[in-house]
Coordinates of C-alpha atoms and ligand atoms in Angstrom, one line a residue:
M94 CA -40.9 -27.8 42.7
T95 CA -39.9 -27.8 39.1
H96 CA -42.1 -25.2 36.9
T97 CA -42.3 -26.4 33.7
I98 CA -43.3 -23.4 30.7
T99 CA -44.1 -25.3 27.6
G100 CA -45.7 -23.7 24.2
T101 CA -49.5 -24.2 22.4
M102 CA -49.7 -25.0 19.2
D103 CA -53.2 -23.1 20.1
G104 CA -52.6 -19.9 17.2
R105 CA -55.7 -18.3 17.9
G106 CA -54.7 -14.6 18.2
L107 CA -51.3 -15.2 16.6
R108 CA -49.9 -12.3 14.8
V109 CA -47.3 -14.3 12.2
A110 CA -45.0 -12.4 9.3
V111 CA -43.5 -14.9 6.4
V112 CA -41.0 -13.2 4.1
V113 CA -40.7 -15.9 0.8
A114 CA -37.7 -15.7 -1.2
R115 CA -39.0 -15.3 -4.8
F116 CA -35.7 -17.2 -6.0
N117 CA -36.0 -21.1 -7.2
E118 CA -40.2 -20.5 -6.1
F119 CA -41.2 -24.2 -7.9
V120 CA -39.5 -24.9 -4.0
T121 CA -40.5 -21.8 -2.6
R122 CA -44.7 -21.8 -3.5
P123 CA -45.0 -25.2 -1.6
L124 CA -43.4 -24.0 1.4
L125 CA -45.3 -21.1 1.4
D126 CA -48.5 -22.9 0.6
G127 CA -47.1 -25.5 3.8
A128 CA -46.4 -22.1 5.9
L129 CA -50.0 -21.1 5.2
D130 CA -52.4 -24.3 5.7
T131 CA -50.4 -25.3 9.0
L132 CA -51.1 -21.6 10.8
R133 CA -54.6 -22.0 9.5
M134 CA -55.0 -25.3 11.2
H135 CA -53.7 -23.5 14.1
G136 CA -56.2 -21.5 14.6
V137 CA -54.0 -18.4 13.2
D138 CA -56.4 -16.5 11.5
D139 CA -55.6 -15.1 7.6
D140 CA -56.1 -11.2 8.6
A141 CA -53.3 -11.6 10.6
V142 CA -51.0 -13.1 8.7
T143 CA -48.7 -10.7 6.6
I144 CA -47.2 -12.3 3.1
C145 CA -43.3 -10.6 1.8
W146 CA -41.7 -11.4 -1.1
V147 CA -38.1 -10.7 -1.6
P148 CA -35.8 -11.3 -4.8
G149 CA -33.4 -14.3 -3.0
A150 CA -32.8 -15.7 -0.1
F151 CA -29.5 -13.2 1.0
E152 CA -32.4 -10.6 0.7
I153 CA -34.5 -12.7 3.6
P154 CA -32.5 -11.2 7.0
L155 CA -32.9 -7.2 6.0
V156 CA -36.9 -7.7 5.5
A157 CA -37.2 -10.2 8.6
R158 CA -36.2 -7.2 10.5
R159 CA -37.3 -4.7 9.2
L160 CA -41.0 -7.0 10.2
A161 CA -39.6 -8.3 13.4
D162 CA -39.1 -4.2 14.5
T163 CA -42.3 -3.9 13.4
G164 CA -43.2 -5.2 16.8
R165 CA -46.7 -6.1 15.2
H166 CA -45.7 -9.7 14.6
D167 CA -45.7 -12.4 17.3
A168 CA -43.2 -14.7 14.8
I169 CA -42.1 -14.5 11.7
V170 CA -40.8 -17.1 9.1
C171 CA -38.3 -16.9 6.6
L172 CA -38.8 -19.4 3.6
G173 CA -36.5 -19.8 0.4
A174 CA -34.1 -22.5 -0.7
V175 CA -30.4 -22.3 -1.5
I176 CA -29.7 -25.3 -4.0
R177 CA -25.3 -25.7 -4.0
G178 CA -26.1 -27.3 -7.5
A179 CA -27.3 -23.9 -8.5
T180 CA -24.4 -22.0 -7.7
P181 CA -21.1 -20.6 -6.8
H182 CA -22.5 -18.7 -4.7
F183 CA -23.5 -21.2 -2.4
D184 CA -21.2 -20.7 0.5
Y185 CA -21.5 -17.2 1.0
V186 CA -25.3 -16.6 0.2
S187 CA -26.3 -19.4 2.3
A188 CA -23.7 -19.1 5.0
N189 CA -25.2 -15.2 5.6
M190 CA -28.4 -16.1 5.1
A191 CA -28.9 -18.1 8.1
A192 CA -26.5 -16.3 10.1
G193 CA -28.3 -12.7 9.4
I194 CA -31.6 -14.5 10.3
A195 CA -30.7 -15.9 13.7
R196 CA -29.3 -12.0 14.7
A197 CA -32.9 -11.0 13.3
G198 CA -34.9 -12.9 16.1
Y199 CA -32.2 -12.5 18.7
E200 CA -31.1 -8.5 18.4
A201 CA -35.3 -7.9 17.9
G202 CA -36.7 -10.5 20.5
T203 CA -39.1 -12.2 18.2
P204 CA -39.3 -15.1 17.3
V205 CA -37.5 -15.6 13.6
I206 CA -37.6 -18.8 12.3
F207 CA -35.2 -20.4 9.5
G208 CA -37.3 -22.1 7.3
V209 CA -35.1 -22.4 4.1
L210 CA -33.4 -25.3 2.5
T211 CA -30.0 -25.9 2.0
T212 CA -29.5 -28.7 -0.4
N213 CA -26.9 -30.6 -2.8
T214 CA -29.3 -30.6 -5.1
L215 CA -32.1 -30.2 -6.7
E216 CA -33.7 -33.0 -5.8
E217 CA -33.4 -32.8 -1.9
A218 CA -34.5 -29.3 -2.5
I219 CA -38.3 -31.1 -4.2
D220 CA -38.2 -33.7 -1.0
R221 CA -38.2 -30.8 1.8
S222 CA -40.9 -29.6 0.1
G223 CA -43.7 -31.3 -0.1
A224 CA -42.8 -34.2 -2.0
K225 CA -40.9 -37.8 0.5
A226 CA -39.2 -35.5 3.0
G227 CA -42.1 -33.3 4.8
N228 CA -42.5 -30.3 3.9
K229 CA -40.5 -27.8 5.5
G230 CA -41.7 -24.6 5.7
R231 CA -45.1 -27.0 7.6
D232 CA -42.6 -27.7 10.1
A233 CA -41.3 -23.6 10.2
A234 CA -44.8 -22.4 10.6
A235 CA -45.3 -24.5 13.7
A236 CA -42.6 -23.9 15.5
A237 CA -43.4 -20.0 14.8
I238 CA -46.4 -21.1 16.6
E239 CA -45.0 -23.0 19.8
V240 CA -42.0 -20.4 20.7
A241 CA -44.1 -17.5 20.0
S242 CA -46.9 -19.1 22.8
L243 CA -43.9 -19.6 24.6
L244 CA -42.0 -16.4 24.8
R245 CA -45.8 -15.4 25.3
Q246 CA -46.9 -17.1 28.3
I247 CA -43.3 -16.6 29.8
T248 CA -44.1 -12.3 29.0
A249 CA -46.8 -13.0 31.0
D250 CA -46.1 -15.4 34.3
Ligands
INI88 N1 -31.0 -17.5 -4.0 C1 -31.4 -17.5 -3.4 O1 -33.1 -18.0 -2.0 N2 -31.7 -19.8 -3.8 C2 -30.3 -20.2 -4.5 O2 -29.6 -21.1 -5.1 C3 -29.5 -18.9 -5.2 N3 -28.8 -19.0 -5.7 O3 -28.2 -20.0 -6.3 O4 -27.8 -18.3 -6.3 C4 -29.8 -17.3 -4.7 N4 -29.2 -16.4 -5.2 C5 -29.9 -15.0 -5.7 C6 -29.4 -14.4 -3.6 O5 -30.5 -14.6 -3.1 C7 -30.0 -12.7 -3.9 O6 -31.4 -12.4 -4.1 C8 -29.0 -11.7 -4.9 O7 -27.9 -11.8 -4.9 C9 -29.4 -10.8 -5.0 O8 -28.9 -10.2 -3.6

């Protein structure tokens, strides 16, 4: 007989940290608003949410790792917007940020969720932060709840 463990979308009792980049704040602020609304909708208590602003996406992994190492959060949600048109640094910032976020989660053993937009244009970033193509902050918050719940069940089983 198979044994399936599925994460639930019940966020009650979960403690979540959000790391959000100030760079391109007109995009990252709606990502944050979407993430916070989704956490609330799924029962995560406002008092259980910690928000850390960082200068840009490049700084996200370090702060996410430090938060994960405290052991005080069930998941870390990373939010930012790296837009190709805005910088010749796009490739360096996005590659290091993505690898660092993945590494923080794998090494700390806490879900570190990738909610950073990497887009070719400003328009694409706006579309993905609440306009035409959903809100990546909401998606990231939902993923945080699901994976934190899944890990809890695996550990409890
Ligand atoms: N940071 C971003 O979050 N998005 C960007 O598009 C971006 N651009 O275009 O350069 C960006 N740069 C800043 C970077 O993340 C660091 O904060 C900075 O280099 C200081 O380390």
